[in-house]
Coordinates of C-alpha atoms and ligand atoms in Angstrom, one line a residue:
M26 CA 214.4 98.5 166.8
S27 CA 210.9 100.1 168.0
R28 CA 208.7 97.5 169.1
E29 CA 205.4 98.1 166.7
A30 CA 208.4 96.9 164.1
V31 CA 209.5 93.6 166.0
E32 CA 205.0 93.0 166.1
S33 CA 205.4 93.4 162.6
L34 CA 208.3 90.5 162.4
L35 CA 207.0 87.7 165.1
Q36 CA 203.6 88.7 163.1
E37 CA 205.6 87.7 160.1
K38 CA 206.6 84.3 161.6
K39 CA 203.6 84.1 162.8
L40 CA 202.5 83.1 159.2
M41 CA 205.0 80.7 158.9
D42 CA 204.4 78.6 161.1
L43 CA 201.3 76.8 159.6
P44 CA 197.6 76.2 161.4
Y45 CA 196.9 72.6 163.1
E46 CA 194.0 72.3 160.9
R47 CA 195.0 70.2 159.0
I48 CA 197.8 68.7 160.6
L49 CA 197.9 65.1 160.4
S50 CA 201.2 63.9 161.8
S51 CA 200.8 65.7 165.0
M52 CA 200.3 64.4 169.4
C53 CA 200.5 68.0 169.8
T54 CA 197.1 70.3 169.8
Y55 CA 196.3 73.4 170.4
P56 CA 196.1 74.3 173.7
H57 CA 192.9 74.4 175.9
E58 CA 191.2 77.6 176.5
I59 CA 191.8 76.9 179.9
A60 CA 195.5 76.5 179.6
I61 CA 196.6 79.3 177.6
Y62 CA 195.1 81.4 180.6
A63 CA 196.2 79.8 183.5
H64 CA 200.5 79.3 181.2
K65 CA 200.5 83.5 180.9
L66 CA 199.1 83.9 184.5
F67 CA 202.4 81.5 186.1
L68 CA 204.5 82.0 183.4
E69 CA 207.9 84.0 185.8
S70 CA 206.9 80.8 187.9
N71 CA 210.3 78.3 188.9
L72 CA 208.9 75.5 190.0
G73 CA 213.2 75.0 190.2
D74 CA 212.9 77.2 192.8
S75 CA 209.7 76.2 194.5
E76 CA 209.9 78.5 198.7
L77 CA 208.7 81.2 196.1
F78 CA 206.5 79.9 194.1
P79 CA 204.7 77.5 196.5
G80 CA 200.6 77.7 194.7
T81 CA 202.5 77.5 191.2
K82 CA 204.2 73.6 193.9
E83 CA 200.6 72.9 195.0
M84 CA 199.4 72.8 191.9
E85 CA 202.6 70.5 190.6
E86 CA 200.8 68.0 193.2
K87 CA 197.8 68.8 193.1
V88 CA 198.2 67.1 189.0
V89 CA 201.1 64.4 190.1
R90 CA 197.9 63.7 192.8
M91 CA 195.3 63.9 189.8
I92 CA 196.6 61.6 186.9
G93 CA 198.1 59.7 189.8
S94 CA 194.6 58.9 191.4
L95 CA 193.4 58.5 187.4
L96 CA 195.9 55.9 186.8
H97 CA 194.8 54.2 189.8
T98 CA 197.4 55.6 192.9
E99 CA 196.7 58.4 194.5
N100 CA 200.1 57.9 196.8
A101 CA 202.5 57.9 193.3
A102 CA 205.7 60.7 193.8
G103 CA 205.8 62.4 190.4
Y104 CA 206.9 65.7 189.3
I105 CA 206.0 68.2 186.4
S106 CA 208.9 67.0 183.7
T107 CA 209.0 68.6 180.6
G108 CA 207.6 65.6 178.5
G109 CA 207.9 62.1 177.6
T110 CA 211.5 62.8 176.9
E111 CA 213.1 64.6 180.4
S112 CA 210.2 61.3 182.0
N113 CA 211.8 57.9 179.8
I114 CA 215.5 59.4 180.7
Q115 CA 214.8 60.8 184.4
T116 CA 212.0 57.0 185.6
I117 CA 215.0 54.6 183.7
R118 CA 217.6 56.8 185.6
A119 CA 215.9 56.4 189.0
I120 CA 216.2 52.6 188.6
R121 CA 220.1 52.8 186.5
N122 CA 221.3 54.9 190.6
R123 CA 219.4 52.4 192.4
R124 CA 221.0 49.2 190.8
R125 CA 224.2 51.4 190.5
K126 CA 224.6 51.8 194.4
A127 CA 223.9 48.2 194.5
G128 CA 227.2 47.4 193.2
M129 CA 225.3 46.6 190.0
R130 CA 227.3 47.9 185.8
D131 CA 226.7 47.4 182.6
M132 CA 223.1 47.8 183.0
N133 CA 220.0 46.9 180.2
I134 CA 217.1 47.4 180.1
I135 CA 214.8 45.9 177.1
V136 CA 211.8 47.6 175.4
P137 CA 209.6 47.3 172.7
Q138 CA 211.3 47.7 168.9
T139 CA 208.2 50.3 168.5
A140 CA 209.9 52.6 172.1
H141 CA 209.8 56.3 171.0
F142 CA 213.4 58.1 169.7
S143 CA 213.9 59.0 172.8
F144 CA 215.2 55.6 174.7
E145 CA 218.6 56.8 171.9
K146 CA 218.9 59.4 173.9
V147 CA 217.8 57.8 177.3
A148 CA 220.7 54.8 176.4
D149 CA 224.1 57.4 175.4
L150 CA 222.9 59.7 178.2
L151 CA 222.9 57.3 181.8
N152 CA 225.4 54.4 179.6
L153 CA 223.0 51.3 179.0
E154 CA 222.0 48.7 176.7
V155 CA 218.6 49.5 174.8
R156 CA 217.7 46.1 174.0
Q157 CA 214.8 46.0 171.1
A158 CA 212.4 43.3 172.1
S159 CA 210.9 41.7 168.7
L160 CA 207.1 42.1 168.2
D161 CA 203.6 39.8 167.4
P162 CA 202.0 40.4 164.3
Q163 CA 199.8 43.1 165.7
L164 CA 202.6 45.0 166.3
K165 CA 202.7 44.3 170.0
V166 CA 206.5 43.7 172.2
D167 CA 206.4 39.6 172.4
V168 CA 206.4 39.2 176.3
N169 CA 208.6 35.5 174.7
A170 CA 211.1 37.2 173.0
V171 CA 211.3 40.0 176.4
E172 CA 211.6 36.7 177.8
R173 CA 214.7 35.9 176.0
L174 CA 216.3 39.1 176.8
I175 CA 216.2 39.6 180.2
D176 CA 219.4 38.7 181.6
S177 CA 221.2 38.9 185.2
N178 CA 222.3 42.8 183.6
T179 CA 218.9 43.6 183.5
I180 CA 217.4 46.2 185.7
A181 CA 213.9 47.9 183.4
L182 CA 211.3 46.1 180.8
V183 CA 209.4 49.5 179.3
G184 CA 206.0 48.1 177.8
I185 CA 204.0 50.8 175.9
A186 CA 200.6 52.2 176.4
G187 CA 200.1 54.2 172.9
T188 CA 202.8 53.6 170.6
T189 CA 203.9 56.0 168.9
E190 CA 203.6 54.9 164.9
F191 CA 200.8 52.1 165.4
G192 CA 198.8 54.0 169.4
Q193 CA 199.0 50.1 169.7
I194 CA 198.8 48.7 173.7
D195 CA 201.7 46.2 174.3
P196 CA 200.0 43.9 176.3
I197 CA 201.4 45.3 180.0
E198 CA 199.9 42.9 182.8
E199 CA 201.7 39.7 180.6
L200 CA 204.8 42.5 181.5
S201 CA 203.4 42.9 184.9
A202 CA 203.7 39.8 186.0
L203 CA 206.6 38.9 184.5
A204 CA 209.0 41.9 186.2
C205 CA 207.3 40.8 189.8
D206 CA 209.0 37.2 188.8
R207 CA 211.9 38.2 187.5
D208 CA 211.9 41.3 190.3
L209 CA 212.1 44.0 187.4
F210 CA 211.2 47.7 187.3
L211 CA 209.0 48.4 184.5
L212 CA 208.2 51.7 183.2
V213 CA 204.8 52.4 181.8
D214 CA 206.0 54.5 179.5
A215 CA 202.3 56.2 178.6
A216 CA 203.3 59.5 177.3
F217 CA 200.4 59.7 174.5
G218 CA 198.3 57.0 175.9
G219 CA 197.9 57.8 179.3
F220 CA 195.1 60.3 178.4
V221 CA 193.3 58.8 175.4
I222 CA 193.2 54.9 177.4
P223 CA 191.1 55.3 180.1
F224 CA 188.1 56.8 178.5
L225 CA 188.8 54.7 175.8
E226 CA 184.9 52.3 175.6
T227 CA 187.0 49.1 175.7
H228 CA 189.1 48.3 179.0
Y229 CA 192.7 47.4 179.0
E230 CA 194.8 47.4 182.0
F231 CA 197.5 49.1 181.0
D232 CA 198.3 50.7 185.1
F233 CA 199.2 50.8 188.1
A234 CA 196.4 48.6 188.7
L235 CA 198.6 46.0 188.2
D236 CA 201.6 45.0 190.3
G237 CA 203.9 45.1 188.1
V238 CA 204.0 48.8 187.5
S239 CA 206.4 50.9 188.5
A240 CA 206.4 53.9 187.3
I241 CA 204.2 55.0 184.3
S242 CA 204.1 58.3 182.0
V243 CA 202.1 60.5 180.4
D244 CA 202.2 63.4 178.7
P245 CA 199.8 66.0 179.1
H246 CA 200.8 68.3 177.0
K247 CA 199.8 65.4 174.2
M248 CA 195.8 64.5 174.6
G249 CA 196.0 66.2 178.1
L250 CA 195.8 69.8 175.8
S251 CA 197.9 72.2 177.7
T252 CA 199.8 73.6 176.7
L253 CA 204.0 72.5 175.8
G254 CA 206.8 70.7 178.1
A255 CA 203.7 69.0 180.7
G256 CA 204.8 66.3 181.2
C257 CA 203.9 64.2 184.4
I258 CA 205.9 60.9 186.3
L259 CA 204.5 58.8 188.3
F260 CA 206.3 56.2 190.3
R261 CA 204.4 53.9 192.9
D262 CA 206.9 54.0 195.6
P263 CA 207.9 57.6 196.2
T264 CA 212.0 56.8 197.5
F265 CA 212.5 56.5 194.1
L266 CA 212.6 60.3 193.7
D267 CA 215.4 60.0 196.3
E268 CA 217.8 58.6 193.6
L269 CA 216.5 61.8 192.0
V270 CA 218.0 64.9 193.9
V271 CA 221.0 66.7 194.0
A272 CA 221.7 69.4 196.7
T273 CA 220.5 72.7 195.6
P274 CA 222.4 74.5 199.0
Y275 CA 222.5 78.3 199.1
L276 CA 218.1 78.3 197.1
S277 CA 214.8 78.5 198.7
T278 CA 214.4 74.8 197.7
K279 CA 216.7 73.1 199.4
Q280 CA 216.5 69.8 196.9
Q281 CA 215.8 69.6 193.4
Y282 CA 214.6 66.1 191.9
S283 CA 214.7 67.7 188.5
L284 CA 216.3 67.3 184.9
V285 CA 216.7 70.6 184.0
G286 CA 216.9 73.3 186.3
T287 CA 215.0 76.0 186.1
R288 CA 211.8 74.6 184.8
S289 CA 208.8 77.0 183.7
G290 CA 205.5 76.7 186.9
A291 CA 203.8 77.9 183.2
S292 CA 202.5 74.6 182.5
A293 CA 202.5 73.0 185.5
A294 CA 199.2 76.2 186.3
A295 CA 198.1 75.1 183.2
T296 CA 197.2 71.2 183.0
Y297 CA 195.8 71.9 187.0
A298 CA 193.2 74.2 184.7
V299 CA 192.4 72.0 182.1
L300 CA 192.1 68.9 184.5
K301 CA 190.0 71.3 187.2
C302 CA 188.4 72.7 184.5
L303 CA 187.4 69.1 182.2
G304 CA 187.4 67.2 184.7
R305 CA 187.2 62.7 183.4
E306 CA 184.0 63.8 182.0
G307 CA 185.4 66.8 179.6
L308 CA 188.0 63.9 178.8
Q309 CA 185.8 61.4 178.3
E310 CA 184.3 63.5 176.2
I311 CA 187.2 64.5 173.2
V312 CA 188.7 60.9 173.0
H313 CA 185.2 60.7 172.4
E314 CA 185.0 62.4 170.0
C315 CA 188.5 61.8 168.7
M316 CA 188.0 57.9 168.4
R317 CA 183.9 58.7 166.2
L318 CA 186.1 60.5 163.8
T319 CA 188.7 57.4 163.6
S320 CA 186.0 55.1 162.9
L321 CA 184.3 57.7 160.5
L322 CA 188.5 58.3 158.7
I323 CA 188.6 54.0 158.7
C324 CA 185.1 54.1 157.7
G325 CA 186.1 55.8 154.8
T326 CA 189.1 55.2 153.6
K327 CA 188.1 50.5 153.4
R328 CA 185.2 52.0 150.9
L329 CA 188.4 52.9 148.2
G330 CA 189.9 49.9 149.2
I331 CA 192.3 51.3 152.3
F332 CA 193.2 49.5 154.7
P333 CA 194.0 50.2 158.5
V334 CA 197.4 48.3 159.5
I335 CA 195.9 47.6 162.4
E336 CA 192.3 48.0 163.2
P337 CA 192.7 52.0 165.2
V338 CA 192.3 51.0 169.2
M339 CA 193.1 54.5 170.1
N340 CA 193.2 58.0 167.8
V341 CA 196.2 56.8 166.1
V342 CA 195.6 56.0 162.3
T343 CA 197.5 53.7 159.9
L344 CA 197.2 53.0 156.1
K345 CA 198.0 50.1 153.9
L346 CA 198.8 51.7 150.5
P347 CA 200.6 49.9 147.4
E348 CA 204.4 49.9 147.3
G349 CA 205.2 52.7 146.4
D350 CA 202.6 54.7 146.9
V351 CA 203.4 56.4 150.2
D352 CA 205.4 58.4 149.0
R353 CA 203.4 59.5 146.6
V354 CA 200.6 59.7 148.5
K355 CA 202.3 61.3 151.3
K356 CA 204.2 64.0 148.8
A357 CA 200.1 64.5 147.0
M358 CA 198.9 65.2 150.0
E359 CA 201.5 67.6 150.4
E360 CA 201.1 69.7 147.3
R361 CA 198.0 69.9 148.9
R362 CA 198.3 71.8 152.5
W363 CA 198.0 68.8 154.3
R364 CA 201.1 67.1 156.6
V365 CA 201.2 63.6 157.2
S366 CA 203.4 61.5 158.3
L367 CA 204.9 57.3 157.6
T368 CA 205.5 54.6 160.1
R369 CA 209.0 53.2 159.3
S370 CA 208.3 49.4 159.6
P371 CA 204.8 48.8 157.2
R372 CA 205.8 51.5 155.5
A373 CA 202.2 52.6 155.9
L374 CA 200.8 56.5 155.5
R375 CA 199.9 57.5 159.7
L376 CA 197.3 60.1 160.6
V377 CA 196.7 60.9 164.5
I378 CA 193.2 62.4 165.2
M379 CA 193.7 64.9 167.8
P380 CA 191.0 67.2 169.2
H381 CA 191.5 70.3 166.5
V382 CA 190.6 67.8 164.0
D383 CA 186.8 67.2 163.3
E384 CA 184.3 65.7 161.3
E385 CA 184.4 68.0 157.8
T386 CA 188.7 67.7 157.4
I387 CA 188.1 64.4 157.9
Q388 CA 185.9 64.7 154.2
Y389 CA 187.6 67.6 152.6
F390 CA 190.8 64.8 153.3
L391 CA 189.2 61.3 152.3
E392 CA 188.0 63.9 149.2
D393 CA 191.7 64.6 148.6
L394 CA 193.1 60.6 148.7
E395 CA 190.6 59.3 146.4
D396 CA 190.8 62.3 144.2
I397 CA 194.9 61.3 145.1
L398 CA 195.0 57.4 144.9
Ligands
LIG409 N1 207.0 58.1 174.4 C1 205.5 58.6 173.8 C2 205.2 56.5 172.7 C3 205.6 59.1 172.6 O1 205.0 59.3 171.3 C4 207.3 60.7 172.8 C5 206.3 61.4 172.2 C6 207.7 61.1 173.4 C7 208.1 59.0 174.4 C8 208.3 61.9 173.8 O2 207.5 62.4 174.3 P1 208.1 64.5 174.3 O3 208.7 64.9 172.5 O4 207.3 65.4 175.0 O5 209.6 64.4 174.7 N2 205.5 61.9 170.7 C9 205.8 62.5 169.2 C10 206.3 61.3 168.4 O6 207.9 61.7 168.4 C11 206.2 63.8 169.9 C12 205.7 65.0 168.6 C13 204.5 65.3 168.8 C14 206.5 64.6 167.8 C15 204.5 66.3 167.9 C16 206.4 66.2 166.0 C17 205.3 66.4 166.2 O7 204.7 67.1 166.0 O8 206.4 62.1 167.0

């Protein structure tokens, strides 16, 4: 095919994809303009053989340090993963490998019922039992339930700082105390919340400031406005990275700790660029605007007699609708070109107020919701 023909084919496919403007179901958004610039500039860079790309490697190291410092330790070791799923697999794999070396078998980990479905992949790939702890009425994990599930084969606890469905923060402080007390690894899955919680007006303890937190997963490709394919893994104890190492004898780089081999440096560069460009102040502004719009949305729905399942902690809103209405409202919204999602339990309408949402969008959405109801 000619170049022009391929281009028009691509344009045709692009038109089939939805623009983000009316998408309220996604934890992704348009990357920041500087992220797009950086991504293009480092398109061919491969962190899987990082000695060939020392500039990219340096940016990755700086990102790990910057995110570490945001999360209260500059000495954390880690790398830019492909996203939250790889981060969850790799952090749990590190502790699994360490315990396996010590002779442990039939290991289990304990996650909240609200854990992301990536933990199903963790269970399958790592041959671990993943036990689900029940929640309290505010949809945070019940720490007593976690404690009851611990046995001599438990190697790790997981707390979520920004649950996928409800945007809730588990009681990480209590989980941290429990992890210290029982000598367990604690992973905080802050894939979504890592770039939100530090900038909220309410203060939450959820990061390395707590002694029991062993590892944190944060995704720059969600609220960090980076390009897709940017997660970040951080271990408090750098020796956990050694548990993931394989030798790569014929490469210029002699070892690798990432799950994937060839690994795009573009999303690492994009993340570096956004952090440098926005800094904490810029990120805070974005979070504050998302939270302002979240409040506006909630005020509007309350006026319609629709109340949230929990008062939003971050920019995730879940709305209680009369039994039987949830599917009808979702379908009617989709007919009006909105994209919304549903939670599993309790069943509710779920909206994520990402940076691509503006005040006008909230108003149009509320008008359509009123009309449909
Ligand atoms: N941990 C948490 C708390 C998450 O919310 C997610 C993804 C992950 C881990 C896994 O991250 P990756 O998808 O980067 O591997 N949460 C979103 C979700 O499942 C991901 C998403 C984003 C899905 C945009 C759809 C979408 O349009 O809803």
